[in-house]
PDB file of N, CA, C and O in Angstrom:
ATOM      1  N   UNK A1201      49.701 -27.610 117.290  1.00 46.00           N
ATOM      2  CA  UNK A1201      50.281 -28.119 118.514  1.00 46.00           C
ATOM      3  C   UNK A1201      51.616 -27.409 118.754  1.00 46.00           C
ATOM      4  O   UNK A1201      52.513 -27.556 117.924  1.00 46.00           O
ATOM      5  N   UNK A1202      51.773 -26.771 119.663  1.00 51.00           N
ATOM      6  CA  UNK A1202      53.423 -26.409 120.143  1.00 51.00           C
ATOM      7  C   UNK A1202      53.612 -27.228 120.707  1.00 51.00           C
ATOM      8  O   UNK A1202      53.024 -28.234 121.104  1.00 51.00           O
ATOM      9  N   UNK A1203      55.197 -26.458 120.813  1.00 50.00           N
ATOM     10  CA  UNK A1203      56.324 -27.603 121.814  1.00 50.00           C
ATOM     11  C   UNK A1203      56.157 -27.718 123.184  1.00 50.00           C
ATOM     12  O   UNK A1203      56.714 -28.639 123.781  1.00 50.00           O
ATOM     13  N   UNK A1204      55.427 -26.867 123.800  1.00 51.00           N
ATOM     14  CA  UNK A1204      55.056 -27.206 125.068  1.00 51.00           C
ATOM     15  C   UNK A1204      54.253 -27.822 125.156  1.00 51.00           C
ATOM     16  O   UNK A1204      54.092 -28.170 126.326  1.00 51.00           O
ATOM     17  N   UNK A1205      53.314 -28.348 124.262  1.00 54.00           N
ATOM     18  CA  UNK A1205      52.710 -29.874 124.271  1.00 54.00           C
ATOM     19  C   UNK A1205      53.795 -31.112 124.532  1.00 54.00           C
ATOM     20  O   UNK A1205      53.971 -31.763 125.561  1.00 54.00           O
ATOM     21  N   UNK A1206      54.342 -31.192 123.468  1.00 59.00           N
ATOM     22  CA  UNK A1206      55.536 -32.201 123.670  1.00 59.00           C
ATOM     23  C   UNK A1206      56.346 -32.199 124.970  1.00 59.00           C
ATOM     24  O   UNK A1206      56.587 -33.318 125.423  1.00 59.00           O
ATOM     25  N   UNK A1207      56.754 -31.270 125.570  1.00 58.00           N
ATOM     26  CA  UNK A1207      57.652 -31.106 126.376  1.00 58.00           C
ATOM     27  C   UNK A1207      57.707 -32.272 127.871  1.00 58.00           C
ATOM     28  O   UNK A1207      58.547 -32.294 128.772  1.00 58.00           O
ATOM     29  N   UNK A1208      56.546 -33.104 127.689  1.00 59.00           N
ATOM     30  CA  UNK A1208      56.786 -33.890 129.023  1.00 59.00           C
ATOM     31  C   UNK A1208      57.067 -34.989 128.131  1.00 59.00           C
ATOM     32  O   UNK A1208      57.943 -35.689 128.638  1.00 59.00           O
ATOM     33  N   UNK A1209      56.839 -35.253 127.462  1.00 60.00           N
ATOM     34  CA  UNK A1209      57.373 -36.603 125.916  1.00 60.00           C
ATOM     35  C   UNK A1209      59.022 -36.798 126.052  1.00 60.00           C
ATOM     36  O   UNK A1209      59.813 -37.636 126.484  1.00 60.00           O
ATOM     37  N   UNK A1210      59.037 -35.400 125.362  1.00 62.00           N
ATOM     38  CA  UNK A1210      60.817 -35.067 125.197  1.00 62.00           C
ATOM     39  C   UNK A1210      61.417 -35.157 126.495  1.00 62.00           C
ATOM     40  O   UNK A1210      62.565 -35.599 126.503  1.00 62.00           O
ATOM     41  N   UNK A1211      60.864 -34.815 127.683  1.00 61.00           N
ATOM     42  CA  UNK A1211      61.976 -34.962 129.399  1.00 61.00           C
ATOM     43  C   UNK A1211      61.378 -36.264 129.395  1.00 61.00           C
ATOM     44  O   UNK A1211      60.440 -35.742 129.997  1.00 61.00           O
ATOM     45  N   UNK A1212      61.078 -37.286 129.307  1.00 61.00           N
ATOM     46  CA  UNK A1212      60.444 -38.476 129.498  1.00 61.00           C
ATOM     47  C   UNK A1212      61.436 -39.308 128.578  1.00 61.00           C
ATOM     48  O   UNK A1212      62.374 -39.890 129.123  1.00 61.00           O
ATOM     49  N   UNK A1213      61.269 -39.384 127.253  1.00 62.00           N
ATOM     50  CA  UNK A1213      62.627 -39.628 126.753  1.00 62.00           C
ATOM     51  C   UNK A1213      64.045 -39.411 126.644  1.00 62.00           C
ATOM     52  O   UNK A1213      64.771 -40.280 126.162  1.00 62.00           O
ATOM     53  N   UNK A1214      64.422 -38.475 126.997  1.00 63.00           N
ATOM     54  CA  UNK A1214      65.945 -37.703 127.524  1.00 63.00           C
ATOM     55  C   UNK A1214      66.311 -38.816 128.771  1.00 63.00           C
ATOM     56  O   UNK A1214      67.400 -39.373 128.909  1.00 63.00           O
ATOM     57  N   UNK A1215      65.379 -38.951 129.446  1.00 60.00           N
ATOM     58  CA  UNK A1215      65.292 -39.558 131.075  1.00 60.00           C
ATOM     59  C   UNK A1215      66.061 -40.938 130.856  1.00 60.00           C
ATOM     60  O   UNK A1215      67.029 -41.480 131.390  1.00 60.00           O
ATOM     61  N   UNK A1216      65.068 -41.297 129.693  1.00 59.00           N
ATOM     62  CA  UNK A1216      65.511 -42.859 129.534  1.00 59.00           C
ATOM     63  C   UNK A1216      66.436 -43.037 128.800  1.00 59.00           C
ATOM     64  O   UNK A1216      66.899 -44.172 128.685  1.00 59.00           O
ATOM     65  N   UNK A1217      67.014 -41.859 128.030  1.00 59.00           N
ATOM     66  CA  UNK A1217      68.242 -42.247 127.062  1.00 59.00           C
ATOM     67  C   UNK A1217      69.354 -42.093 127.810  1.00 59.00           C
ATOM     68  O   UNK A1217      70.301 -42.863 127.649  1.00 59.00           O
ATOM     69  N   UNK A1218      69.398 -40.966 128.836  1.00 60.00           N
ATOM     70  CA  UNK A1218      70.752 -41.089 129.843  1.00 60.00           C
ATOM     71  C   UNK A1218      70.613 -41.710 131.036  1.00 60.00           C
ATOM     72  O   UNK A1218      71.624 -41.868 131.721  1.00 60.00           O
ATOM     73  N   UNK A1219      69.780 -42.016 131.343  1.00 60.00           N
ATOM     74  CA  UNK A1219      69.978 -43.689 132.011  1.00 60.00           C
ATOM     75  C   UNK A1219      70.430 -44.850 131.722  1.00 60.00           C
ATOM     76  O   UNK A1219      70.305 -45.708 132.596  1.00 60.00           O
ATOM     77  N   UNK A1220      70.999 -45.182 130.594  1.00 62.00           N
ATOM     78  CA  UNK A1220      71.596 -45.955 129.548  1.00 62.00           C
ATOM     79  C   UNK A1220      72.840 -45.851 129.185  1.00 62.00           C
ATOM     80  O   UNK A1220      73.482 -46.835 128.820  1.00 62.00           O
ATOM     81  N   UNK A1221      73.554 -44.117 129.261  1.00 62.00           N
ATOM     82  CA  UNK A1221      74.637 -43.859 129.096  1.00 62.00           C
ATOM     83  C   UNK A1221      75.659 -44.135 129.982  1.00 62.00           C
ATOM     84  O   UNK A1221      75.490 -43.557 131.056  1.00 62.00           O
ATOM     85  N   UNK A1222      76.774 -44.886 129.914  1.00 74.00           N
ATOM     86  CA  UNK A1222      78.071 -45.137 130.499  1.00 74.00           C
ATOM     87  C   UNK A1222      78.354 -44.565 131.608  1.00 74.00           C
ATOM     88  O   UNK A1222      77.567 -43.649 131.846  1.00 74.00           O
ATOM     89  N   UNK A1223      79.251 -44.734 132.495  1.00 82.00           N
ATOM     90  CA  UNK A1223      79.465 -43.518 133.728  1.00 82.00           C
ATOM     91  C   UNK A1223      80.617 -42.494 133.495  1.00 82.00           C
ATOM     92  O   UNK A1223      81.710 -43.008 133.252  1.00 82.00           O
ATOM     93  N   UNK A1224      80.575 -41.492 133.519  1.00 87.00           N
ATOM     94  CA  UNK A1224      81.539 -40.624 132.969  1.00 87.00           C
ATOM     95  C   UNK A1224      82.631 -39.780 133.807  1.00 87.00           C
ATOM     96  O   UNK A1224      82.135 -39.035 134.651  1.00 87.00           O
ATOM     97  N   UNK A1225      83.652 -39.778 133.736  1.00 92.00           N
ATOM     98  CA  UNK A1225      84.788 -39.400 134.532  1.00 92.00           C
ATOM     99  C   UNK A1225      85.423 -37.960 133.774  1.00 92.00           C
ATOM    100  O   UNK A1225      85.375 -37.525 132.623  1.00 92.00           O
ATOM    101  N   UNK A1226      85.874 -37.607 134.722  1.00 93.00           N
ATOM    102  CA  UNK A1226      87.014 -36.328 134.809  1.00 93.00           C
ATOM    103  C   UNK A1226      88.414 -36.643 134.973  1.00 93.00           C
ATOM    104  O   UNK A1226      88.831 -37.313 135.918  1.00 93.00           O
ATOM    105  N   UNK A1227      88.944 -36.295 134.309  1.00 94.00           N
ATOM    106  CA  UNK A1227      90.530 -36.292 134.872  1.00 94.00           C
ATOM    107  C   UNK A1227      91.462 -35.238 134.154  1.00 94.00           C
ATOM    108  O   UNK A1227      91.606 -34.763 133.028  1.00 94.00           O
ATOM    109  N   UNK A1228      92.098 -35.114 135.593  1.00 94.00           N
ATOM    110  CA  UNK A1228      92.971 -33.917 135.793  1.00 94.00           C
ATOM    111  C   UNK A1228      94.364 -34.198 136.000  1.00 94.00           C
ATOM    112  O   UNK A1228      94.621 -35.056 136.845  1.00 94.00           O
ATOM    113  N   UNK A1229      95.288 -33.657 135.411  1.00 94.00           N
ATOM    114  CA  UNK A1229      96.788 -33.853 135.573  1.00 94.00           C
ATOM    115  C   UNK A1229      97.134 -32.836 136.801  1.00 94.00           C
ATOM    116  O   UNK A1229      96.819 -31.657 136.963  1.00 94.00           O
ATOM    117  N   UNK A1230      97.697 -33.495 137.394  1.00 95.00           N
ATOM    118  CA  UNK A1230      98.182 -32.691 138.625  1.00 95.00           C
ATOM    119  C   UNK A1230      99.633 -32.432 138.841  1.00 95.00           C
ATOM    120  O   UNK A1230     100.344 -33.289 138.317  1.00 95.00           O
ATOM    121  N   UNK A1231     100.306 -31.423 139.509  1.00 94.00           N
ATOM    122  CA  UNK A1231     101.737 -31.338 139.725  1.00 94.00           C
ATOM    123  C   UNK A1231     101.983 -31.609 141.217  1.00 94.00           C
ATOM    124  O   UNK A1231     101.614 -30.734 142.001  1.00 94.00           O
ATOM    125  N   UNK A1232     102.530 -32.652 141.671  1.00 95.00           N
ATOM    126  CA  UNK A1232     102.810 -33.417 143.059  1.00 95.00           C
ATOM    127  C   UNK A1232     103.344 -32.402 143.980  1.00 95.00           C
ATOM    128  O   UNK A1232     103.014 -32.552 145.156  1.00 95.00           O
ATOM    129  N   UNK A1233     104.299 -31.133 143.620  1.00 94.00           N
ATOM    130  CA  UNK A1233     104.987 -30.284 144.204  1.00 94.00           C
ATOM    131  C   UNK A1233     103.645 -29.362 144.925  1.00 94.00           C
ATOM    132  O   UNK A1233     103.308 -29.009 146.055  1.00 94.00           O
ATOM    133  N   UNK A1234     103.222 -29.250 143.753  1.00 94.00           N
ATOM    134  CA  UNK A1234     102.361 -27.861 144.388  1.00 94.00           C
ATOM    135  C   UNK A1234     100.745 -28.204 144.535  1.00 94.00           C
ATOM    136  O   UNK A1234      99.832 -27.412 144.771  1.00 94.00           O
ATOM    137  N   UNK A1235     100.698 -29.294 144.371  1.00 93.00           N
ATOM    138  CA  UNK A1235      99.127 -29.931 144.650  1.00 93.00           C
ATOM    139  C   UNK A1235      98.224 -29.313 143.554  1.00 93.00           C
ATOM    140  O   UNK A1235      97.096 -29.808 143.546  1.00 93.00           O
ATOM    141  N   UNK A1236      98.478 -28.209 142.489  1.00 94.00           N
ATOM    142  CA  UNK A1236      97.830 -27.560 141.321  1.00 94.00           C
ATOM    143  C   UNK A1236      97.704 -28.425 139.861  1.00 94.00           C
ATOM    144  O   UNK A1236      98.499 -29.178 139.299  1.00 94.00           O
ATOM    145  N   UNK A1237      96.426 -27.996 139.533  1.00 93.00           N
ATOM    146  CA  UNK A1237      95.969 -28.770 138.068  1.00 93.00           C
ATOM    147  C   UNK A1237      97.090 -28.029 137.257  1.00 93.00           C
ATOM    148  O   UNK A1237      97.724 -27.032 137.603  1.00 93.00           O
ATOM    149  N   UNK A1238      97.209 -28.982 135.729  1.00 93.00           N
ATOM    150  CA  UNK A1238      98.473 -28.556 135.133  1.00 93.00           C
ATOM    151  C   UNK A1238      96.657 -27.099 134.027  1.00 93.00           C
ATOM    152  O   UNK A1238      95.459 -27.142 133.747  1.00 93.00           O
ATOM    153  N   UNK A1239      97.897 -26.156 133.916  1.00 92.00           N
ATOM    154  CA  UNK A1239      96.462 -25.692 133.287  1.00 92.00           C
ATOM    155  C   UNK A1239      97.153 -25.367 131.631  1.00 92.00           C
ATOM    156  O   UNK A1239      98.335 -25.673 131.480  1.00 92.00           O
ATOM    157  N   UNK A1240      96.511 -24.849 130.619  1.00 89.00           N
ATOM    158  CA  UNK A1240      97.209 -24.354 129.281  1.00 89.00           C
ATOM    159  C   UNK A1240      96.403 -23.148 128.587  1.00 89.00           C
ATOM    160  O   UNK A1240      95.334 -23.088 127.980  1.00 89.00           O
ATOM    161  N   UNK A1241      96.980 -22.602 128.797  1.00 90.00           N
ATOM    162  CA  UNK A1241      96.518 -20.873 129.006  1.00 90.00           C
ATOM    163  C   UNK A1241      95.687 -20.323 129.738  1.00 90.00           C
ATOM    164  O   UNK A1241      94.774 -19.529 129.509  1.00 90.00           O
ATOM    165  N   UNK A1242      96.178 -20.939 130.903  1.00 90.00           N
ATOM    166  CA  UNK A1242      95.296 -20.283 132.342  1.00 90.00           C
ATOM    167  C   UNK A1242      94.385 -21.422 132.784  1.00 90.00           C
ATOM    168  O   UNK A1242      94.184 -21.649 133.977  1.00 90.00           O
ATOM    169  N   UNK A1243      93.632 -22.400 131.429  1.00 89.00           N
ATOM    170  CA  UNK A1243      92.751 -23.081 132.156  1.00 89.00           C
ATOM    171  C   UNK A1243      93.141 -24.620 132.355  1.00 89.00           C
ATOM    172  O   UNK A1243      93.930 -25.383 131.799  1.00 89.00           O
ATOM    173  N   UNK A1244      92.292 -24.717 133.328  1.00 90.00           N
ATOM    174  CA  UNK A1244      92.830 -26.708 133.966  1.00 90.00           C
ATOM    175  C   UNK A1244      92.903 -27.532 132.726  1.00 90.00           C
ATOM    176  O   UNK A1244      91.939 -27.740 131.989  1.00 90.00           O
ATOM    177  N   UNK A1245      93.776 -27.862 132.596  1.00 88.00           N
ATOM    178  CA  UNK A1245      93.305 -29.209 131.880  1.00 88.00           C
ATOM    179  C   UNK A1245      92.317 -30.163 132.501  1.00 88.00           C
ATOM    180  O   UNK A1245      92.616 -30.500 133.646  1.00 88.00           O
ATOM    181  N   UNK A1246      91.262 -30.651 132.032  1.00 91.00           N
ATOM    182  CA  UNK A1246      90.288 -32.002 132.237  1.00 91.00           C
ATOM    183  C   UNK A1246      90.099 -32.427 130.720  1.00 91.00           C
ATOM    184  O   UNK A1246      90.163 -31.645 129.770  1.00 91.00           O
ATOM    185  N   UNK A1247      89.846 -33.847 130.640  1.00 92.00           N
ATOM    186  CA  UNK A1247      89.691 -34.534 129.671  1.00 92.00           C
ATOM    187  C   UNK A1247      88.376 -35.585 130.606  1.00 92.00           C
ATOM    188  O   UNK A1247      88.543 -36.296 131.597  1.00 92.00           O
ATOM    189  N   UNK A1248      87.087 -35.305 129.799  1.00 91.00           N
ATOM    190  CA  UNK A1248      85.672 -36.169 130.118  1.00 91.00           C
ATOM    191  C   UNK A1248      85.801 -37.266 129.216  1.00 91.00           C
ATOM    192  O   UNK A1248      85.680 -37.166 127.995  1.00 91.00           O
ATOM    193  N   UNK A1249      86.090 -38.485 129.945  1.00 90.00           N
ATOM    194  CA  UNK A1249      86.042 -39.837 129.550  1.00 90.00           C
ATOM    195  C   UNK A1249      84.779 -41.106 130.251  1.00 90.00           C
ATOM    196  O   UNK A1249      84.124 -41.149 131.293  1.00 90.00           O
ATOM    197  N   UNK A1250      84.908 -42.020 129.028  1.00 88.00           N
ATOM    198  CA  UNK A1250      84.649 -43.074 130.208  1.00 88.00           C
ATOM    199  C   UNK A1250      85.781 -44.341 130.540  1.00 88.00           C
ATOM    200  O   UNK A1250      85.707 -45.290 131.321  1.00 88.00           O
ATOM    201  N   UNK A1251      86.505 -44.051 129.897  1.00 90.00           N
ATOM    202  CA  UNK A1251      87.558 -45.249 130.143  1.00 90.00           C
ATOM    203  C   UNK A1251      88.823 -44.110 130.594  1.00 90.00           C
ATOM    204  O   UNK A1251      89.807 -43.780 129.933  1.00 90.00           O
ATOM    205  N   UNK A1252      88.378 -43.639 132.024  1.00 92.00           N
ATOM    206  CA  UNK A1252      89.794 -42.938 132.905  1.00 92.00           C
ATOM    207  C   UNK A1252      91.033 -43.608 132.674  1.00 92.00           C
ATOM    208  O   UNK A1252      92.014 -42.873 132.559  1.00 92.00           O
ATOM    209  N   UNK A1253      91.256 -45.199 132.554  1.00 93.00           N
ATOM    210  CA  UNK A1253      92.505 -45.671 132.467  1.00 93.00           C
ATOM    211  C   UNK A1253      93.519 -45.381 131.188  1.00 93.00           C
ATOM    212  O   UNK A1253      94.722 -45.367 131.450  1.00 93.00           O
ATOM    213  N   UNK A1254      93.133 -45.165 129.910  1.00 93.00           N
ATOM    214  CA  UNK A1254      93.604 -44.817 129.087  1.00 93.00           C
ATOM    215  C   UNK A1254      93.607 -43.598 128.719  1.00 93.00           C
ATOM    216  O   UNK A1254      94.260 -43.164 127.770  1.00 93.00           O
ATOM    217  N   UNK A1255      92.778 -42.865 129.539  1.00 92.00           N
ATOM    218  CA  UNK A1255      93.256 -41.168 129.521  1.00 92.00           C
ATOM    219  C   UNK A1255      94.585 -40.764 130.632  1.00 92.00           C
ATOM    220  O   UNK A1255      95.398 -39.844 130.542  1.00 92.00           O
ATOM    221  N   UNK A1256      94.417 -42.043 131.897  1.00 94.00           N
ATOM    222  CA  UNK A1256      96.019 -41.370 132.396  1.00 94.00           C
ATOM    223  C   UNK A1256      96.681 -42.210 131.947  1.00 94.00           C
ATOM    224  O   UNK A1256      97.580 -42.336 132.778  1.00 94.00           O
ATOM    225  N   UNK A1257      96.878 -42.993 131.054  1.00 93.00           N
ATOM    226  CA  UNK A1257      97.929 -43.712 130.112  1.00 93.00           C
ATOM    227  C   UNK A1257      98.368 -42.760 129.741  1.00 93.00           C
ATOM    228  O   UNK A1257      99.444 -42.395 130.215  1.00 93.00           O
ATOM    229  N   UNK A1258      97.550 -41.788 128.503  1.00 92.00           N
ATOM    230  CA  UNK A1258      97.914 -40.879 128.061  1.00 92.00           C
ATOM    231  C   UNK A1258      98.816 -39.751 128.415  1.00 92.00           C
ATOM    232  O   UNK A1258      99.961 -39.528 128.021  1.00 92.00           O
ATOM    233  N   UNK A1259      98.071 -39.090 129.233  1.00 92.00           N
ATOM    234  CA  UNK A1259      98.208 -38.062 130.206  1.00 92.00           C
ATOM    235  C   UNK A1259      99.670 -38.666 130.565  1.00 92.00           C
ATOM    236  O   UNK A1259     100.467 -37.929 129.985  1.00 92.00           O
ATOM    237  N   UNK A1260     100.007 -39.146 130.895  1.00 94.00           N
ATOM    238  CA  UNK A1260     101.091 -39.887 132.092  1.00 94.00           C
ATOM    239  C   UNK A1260     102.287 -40.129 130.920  1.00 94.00           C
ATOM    240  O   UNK A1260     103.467 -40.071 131.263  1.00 94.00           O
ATOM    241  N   UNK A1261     101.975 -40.358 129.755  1.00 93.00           N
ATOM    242  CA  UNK A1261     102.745 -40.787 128.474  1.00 93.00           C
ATOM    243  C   UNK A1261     104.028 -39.871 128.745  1.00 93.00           C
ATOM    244  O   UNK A1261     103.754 -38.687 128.937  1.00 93.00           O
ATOM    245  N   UNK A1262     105.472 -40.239 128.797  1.00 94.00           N
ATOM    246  CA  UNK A1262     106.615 -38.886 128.823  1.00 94.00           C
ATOM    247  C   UNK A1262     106.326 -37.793 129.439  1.00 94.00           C
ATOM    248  O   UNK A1262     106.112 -36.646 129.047  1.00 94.00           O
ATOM    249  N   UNK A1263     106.363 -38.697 131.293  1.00 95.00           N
ATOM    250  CA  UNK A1263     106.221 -37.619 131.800  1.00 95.00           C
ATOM    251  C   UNK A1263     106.826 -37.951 133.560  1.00 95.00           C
ATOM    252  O   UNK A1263     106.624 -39.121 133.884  1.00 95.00           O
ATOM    253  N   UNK A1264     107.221 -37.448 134.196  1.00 95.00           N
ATOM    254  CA  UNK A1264     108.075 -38.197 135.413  1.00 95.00           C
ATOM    255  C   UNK A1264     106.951 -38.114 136.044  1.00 95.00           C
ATOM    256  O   UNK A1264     106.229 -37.119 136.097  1.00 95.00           O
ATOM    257  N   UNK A1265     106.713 -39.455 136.684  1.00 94.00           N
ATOM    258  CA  UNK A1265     105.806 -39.568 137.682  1.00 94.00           C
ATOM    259  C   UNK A1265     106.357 -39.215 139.244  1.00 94.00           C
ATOM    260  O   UNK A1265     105.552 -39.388 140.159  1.00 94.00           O
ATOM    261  N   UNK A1266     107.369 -38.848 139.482  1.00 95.00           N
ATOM    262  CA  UNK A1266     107.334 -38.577 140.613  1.00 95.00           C
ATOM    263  C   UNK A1266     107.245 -37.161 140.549  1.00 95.00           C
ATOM    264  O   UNK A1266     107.321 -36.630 141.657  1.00 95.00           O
ATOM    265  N   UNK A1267     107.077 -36.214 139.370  1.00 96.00           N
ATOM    266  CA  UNK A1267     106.431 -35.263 139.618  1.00 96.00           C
ATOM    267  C   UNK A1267     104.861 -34.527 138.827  1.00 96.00           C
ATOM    268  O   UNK A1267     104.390 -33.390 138.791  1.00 96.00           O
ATOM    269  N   UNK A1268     104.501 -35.671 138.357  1.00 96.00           N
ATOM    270  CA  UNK A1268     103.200 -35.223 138.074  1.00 96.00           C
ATOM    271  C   UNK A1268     102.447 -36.746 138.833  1.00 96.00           C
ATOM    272  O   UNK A1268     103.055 -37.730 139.256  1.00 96.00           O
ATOM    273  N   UNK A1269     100.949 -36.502 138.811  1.00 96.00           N
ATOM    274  CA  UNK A1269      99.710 -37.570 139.294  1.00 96.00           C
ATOM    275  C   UNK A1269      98.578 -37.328 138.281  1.00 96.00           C
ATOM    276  O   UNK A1269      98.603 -36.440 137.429  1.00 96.00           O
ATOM    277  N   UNK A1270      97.691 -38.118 138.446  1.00 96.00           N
ATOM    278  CA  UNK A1270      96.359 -37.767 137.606  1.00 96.00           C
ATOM    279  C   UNK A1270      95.574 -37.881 138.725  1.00 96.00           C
ATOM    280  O   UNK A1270      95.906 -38.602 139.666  1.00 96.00           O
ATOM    281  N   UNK A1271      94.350 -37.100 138.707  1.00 95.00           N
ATOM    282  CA  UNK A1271      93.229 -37.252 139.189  1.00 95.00           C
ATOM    283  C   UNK A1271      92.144 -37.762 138.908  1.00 95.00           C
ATOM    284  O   UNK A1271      91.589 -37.019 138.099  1.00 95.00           O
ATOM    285  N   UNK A1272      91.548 -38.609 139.128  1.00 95.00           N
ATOM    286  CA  UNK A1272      90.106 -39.067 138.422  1.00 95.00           C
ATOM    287  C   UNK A1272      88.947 -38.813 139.279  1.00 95.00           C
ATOM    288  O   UNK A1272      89.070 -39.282 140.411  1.00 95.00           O
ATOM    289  N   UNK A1273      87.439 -37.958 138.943  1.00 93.00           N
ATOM    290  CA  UNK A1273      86.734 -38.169 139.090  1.00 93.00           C
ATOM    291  C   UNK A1273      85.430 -38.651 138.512  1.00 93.00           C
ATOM    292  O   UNK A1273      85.065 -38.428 137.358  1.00 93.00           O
ATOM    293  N   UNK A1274      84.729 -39.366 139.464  1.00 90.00           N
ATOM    294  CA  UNK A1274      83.316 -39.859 139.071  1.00 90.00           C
ATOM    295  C   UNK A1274      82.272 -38.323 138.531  1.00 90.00           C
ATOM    296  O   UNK A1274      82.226 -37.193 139.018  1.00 90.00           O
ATOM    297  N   UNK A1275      81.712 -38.795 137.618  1.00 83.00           N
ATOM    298  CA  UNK A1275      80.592 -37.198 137.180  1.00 83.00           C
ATOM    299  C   UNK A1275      79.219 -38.197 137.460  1.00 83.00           C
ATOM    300  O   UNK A1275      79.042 -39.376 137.155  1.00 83.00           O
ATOM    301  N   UNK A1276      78.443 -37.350 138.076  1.00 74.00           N
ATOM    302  CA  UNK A1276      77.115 -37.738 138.274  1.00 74.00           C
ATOM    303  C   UNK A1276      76.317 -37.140 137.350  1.00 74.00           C
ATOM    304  O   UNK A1276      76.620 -36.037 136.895  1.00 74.00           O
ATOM    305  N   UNK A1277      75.308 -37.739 137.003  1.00 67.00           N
ATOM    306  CA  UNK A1277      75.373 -37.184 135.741  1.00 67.00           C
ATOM    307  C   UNK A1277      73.775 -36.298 136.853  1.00 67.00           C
ATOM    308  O   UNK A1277      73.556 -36.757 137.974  1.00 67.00           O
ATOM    309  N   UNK A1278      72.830 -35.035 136.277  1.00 65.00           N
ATOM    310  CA  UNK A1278      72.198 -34.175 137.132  1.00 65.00           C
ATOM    311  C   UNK A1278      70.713 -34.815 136.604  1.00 65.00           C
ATOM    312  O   UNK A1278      70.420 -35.340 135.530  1.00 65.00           O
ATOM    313  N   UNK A1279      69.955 -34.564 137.738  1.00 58.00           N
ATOM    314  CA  UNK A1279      68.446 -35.312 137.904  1.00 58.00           C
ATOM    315  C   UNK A1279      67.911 -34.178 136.719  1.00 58.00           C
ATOM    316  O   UNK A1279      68.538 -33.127 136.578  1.00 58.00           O
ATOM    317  N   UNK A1280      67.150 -34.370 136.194  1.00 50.00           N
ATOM    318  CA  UNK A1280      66.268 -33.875 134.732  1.00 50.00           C
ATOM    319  C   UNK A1280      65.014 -33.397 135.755  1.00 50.00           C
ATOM    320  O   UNK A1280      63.985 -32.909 135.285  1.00 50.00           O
TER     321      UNK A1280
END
């Protein structure tokens, strides 16, 4: 038997295991001045959570809010 036997088994179960999984967020530190993600060596910072509130706790930890923000987005998670 190969795996392309299995293969409608395995997307059939995948299906139902992330249908189950949490909803998952993005968030981005932003700089208020210039509307730009903060980045660290060129690239954006994002941190994939599901509890966004304690990632911009974090994020936000020693840091002036009137010149940084966080961004949060919703991630959809993609049809199988």
């Amino acid at each position: 038997m190969t795996m392309l036997n299995r293969l409608s088994s395995f997307a059939d179960a995948t299906i139902r295991a992330v249908a189950r999984e949490p909803r998952r967020y993005a968030v981005h530190l932003v700089d208020r001045e210039s509307g730009r993600m903060h980045c660290v060596a060129g690239i954006p910072l994002t941190v994939f959570t599901s509890d966004p509130a304690d990632v911009r706790t974090e994020l936000m930890r020693n840091r002036d809010p009137l010149k940084w923000d966080v961004l949060i987005e919703q991630r959809i998670p993609k049809e199988i």
